[in-house]
Amino acid sequence: MGKGHYTRPAVIQVTEMRLSYGFSGDCFPLTFELSERLKPLVASHLPRRRKWHFNDRVLLWLSPELEPDLIAFYQGGGDIFLMSYDEAWAQKLDIELLRELAKRLEVLSPGILTMITGQ
């Protein structure tokens, strides 16, 4: 094979990786760790996007202004989060998203954060 050629299976693997990794990937570890820990409570309040990665649904719930980027990604025409946004901004956003998630969880289940942190 010459330079620049690729096989069909490689394209399929990249597509599968792209969809399993999702738009947000692991850009928001603090937020996604808490949402995963309380997944049963969180999942029932997420937007109904069945084919979307759980973390991306959390991101949409907490930050609806990212919806156009998420839709573009899942329709195949958009980049992953870090291709569009700065990593330093992602770290700051993770803290903001975590605060928003904590507020929403306290509304949904008062005392839940105290219970899971033991404080």
Short mmCIF file of C-alpha atoms in Angstrom, two decimals:
data_model
loop_
_atom_site.label_atom_id
_atom_site.label_comp_id
_atom_site.label_asym_id
_atom_site.label_seq_id
_atom_site.Cartn_x
_atom_site.Cartn_y
_atom_site.Cartn_z
CA MET A 1 0.00 0.00 0.00
CA GLY A 2 1.17 3.48 -0.82
CA LYS A 3 1.35 6.42 1.48
CA GLY A 4 -2.04 7.88 2.43
CA HIS A 5 -4.03 4.69 1.82
CA TYR A 6 -6.21 3.14 4.46
CA THR A 7 -8.41 0.10 4.66
CA ARG A 8 -12.12 0.04 5.28
CA PRO A 9 -11.84 -1.81 8.63
CA ALA A 10 -9.65 0.99 10.05
CA VAL A 11 -12.35 3.54 9.28
CA ILE A 12 -14.93 1.39 11.03
CA GLN A 13 -12.67 1.00 14.09
CA VAL A 14 -12.11 4.76 14.30
CA THR A 15 -15.86 5.38 14.03
CA GLU A 16 -16.57 2.84 16.77
CA MET A 17 -13.88 4.37 19.01
CA ARG A 18 -15.28 7.84 18.35
CA LEU A 19 -18.77 6.81 19.39
CA SER A 20 -17.66 4.80 22.43
CA TYR A 21 -15.45 7.67 23.62
CA GLY A 22 -18.13 10.30 23.07
CA PHE A 23 -17.87 14.05 22.49
CA SER A 24 -16.57 14.93 25.94
CA GLY A 25 -14.27 11.94 26.43
CA ASP A 26 -12.59 12.33 29.80
CA CYS A 27 -12.43 16.14 29.77
CA PHE A 28 -14.48 16.55 32.95
CA PRO A 29 -13.21 13.88 35.38
CA LEU A 30 -14.57 15.47 38.57
CA THR A 31 -18.05 15.89 37.15
CA PHE A 32 -18.16 12.50 35.49
CA GLU A 33 -16.85 10.67 38.55
CA LEU A 34 -19.69 12.03 40.68
CA SER A 35 -22.34 11.48 38.00
CA GLU A 36 -21.15 7.90 37.52
CA ARG A 37 -21.19 7.30 41.26
CA LEU A 38 -24.82 8.44 41.43
CA LYS A 39 -25.80 7.17 38.00
CA PRO A 40 -29.26 5.80 38.94
CA LEU A 41 -30.30 9.17 40.36
CA VAL A 42 -28.69 11.21 37.58
CA ALA A 43 -29.77 9.05 34.62
CA SER A 44 -33.48 9.53 35.24
CA HIS A 45 -33.10 13.30 34.74
CA LEU A 46 -30.93 13.30 31.63
CA PRO A 47 -32.08 14.23 28.13
CA ARG A 48 -33.36 11.22 26.23
CA ARG A 49 -30.62 10.71 23.68
CA ARG A 50 -30.40 6.93 23.73
CA LYS A 51 -27.43 6.61 21.39
CA TRP A 52 -25.37 9.26 23.16
CA HIS A 53 -22.65 8.42 25.66
CA PHE A 54 -23.80 8.80 29.29
CA ASN A 55 -21.20 11.51 29.98
CA ASP A 56 -22.38 13.52 26.98
CA ARG A 57 -25.94 13.38 28.23
CA VAL A 58 -24.71 14.64 31.62
CA LEU A 59 -22.85 17.44 29.84
CA LEU A 60 -25.98 18.44 27.91
CA TRP A 61 -28.07 18.42 31.11
CA LEU A 62 -25.60 20.64 32.95
CA SER A 63 -24.53 22.84 30.04
CA PRO A 64 -27.29 23.08 27.40
CA GLU A 65 -25.39 25.75 25.46
CA LEU A 66 -23.12 22.94 24.20
CA GLU A 67 -26.05 21.22 22.47
CA PRO A 68 -25.11 22.40 18.94
CA ASP A 69 -21.59 20.96 19.39
CA LEU A 70 -22.96 17.70 20.75
CA ILE A 71 -25.49 17.34 17.94
CA ALA A 72 -22.82 18.07 15.32
CA PHE A 73 -20.57 15.43 16.87
CA TYR A 74 -23.24 12.72 16.90
CA GLN A 75 -24.33 13.55 13.36
CA GLY A 76 -20.75 12.97 12.27
CA GLY A 77 -19.86 16.55 11.44
CA GLY A 78 -18.35 17.77 14.68
CA ASP A 79 -15.12 17.37 16.59
CA ILE A 80 -14.57 16.03 20.08
CA PHE A 81 -14.60 18.63 22.85
CA LEU A 82 -10.83 19.21 23.03
CA MET A 83 -10.63 19.77 19.27
CA SER A 84 -12.93 22.78 19.70
CA TYR A 85 -12.05 24.06 23.16
CA ASP A 86 -8.92 24.77 25.20
CA GLU A 87 -7.83 22.24 27.84
CA ALA A 88 -7.38 24.94 30.49
CA TRP A 89 -10.94 26.10 29.87
CA ALA A 90 -12.11 22.48 30.13
CA GLN A 91 -10.53 22.22 33.59
CA LYS A 92 -12.31 25.38 34.76
CA LEU A 93 -15.55 24.18 33.22
CA ASP A 94 -15.19 20.85 35.04
CA ILE A 95 -15.27 22.69 38.38
CA GLU A 96 -18.30 24.74 37.30
CA LEU A 97 -20.09 21.63 36.06
CA LEU A 98 -19.30 19.81 39.31
CA ARG A 99 -20.81 22.66 41.32
CA GLU A 100 -23.91 22.65 39.13
CA LEU A 101 -24.22 18.88 39.43
CA ALA A 102 -23.88 19.10 43.22
CA LYS A 103 -26.64 21.74 43.38
CA ARG A 104 -28.97 19.64 41.26
CA LEU A 105 -28.27 16.49 43.25
CA GLU A 106 -29.03 18.29 46.51
CA VAL A 107 -32.38 19.41 45.06
CA LEU A 108 -33.19 15.90 43.81
CA SER A 109 -32.09 14.15 46.98
CA PRO A 110 -31.34 16.46 49.91
CA GLY A 111 -28.34 15.30 51.93
CA ILE A 112 -27.07 12.92 49.24
CA LEU A 113 -23.64 14.57 49.03
CA THR A 114 -23.18 14.51 52.79
CA MET A 115 -24.13 10.84 52.78
CA ILE A 116 -21.64 9.82 50.09
CA THR A 117 -18.76 11.96 51.37
CA GLY A 118 -19.33 11.09 55.00
CA GLN A 119 -18.98 14.73 56.08
#
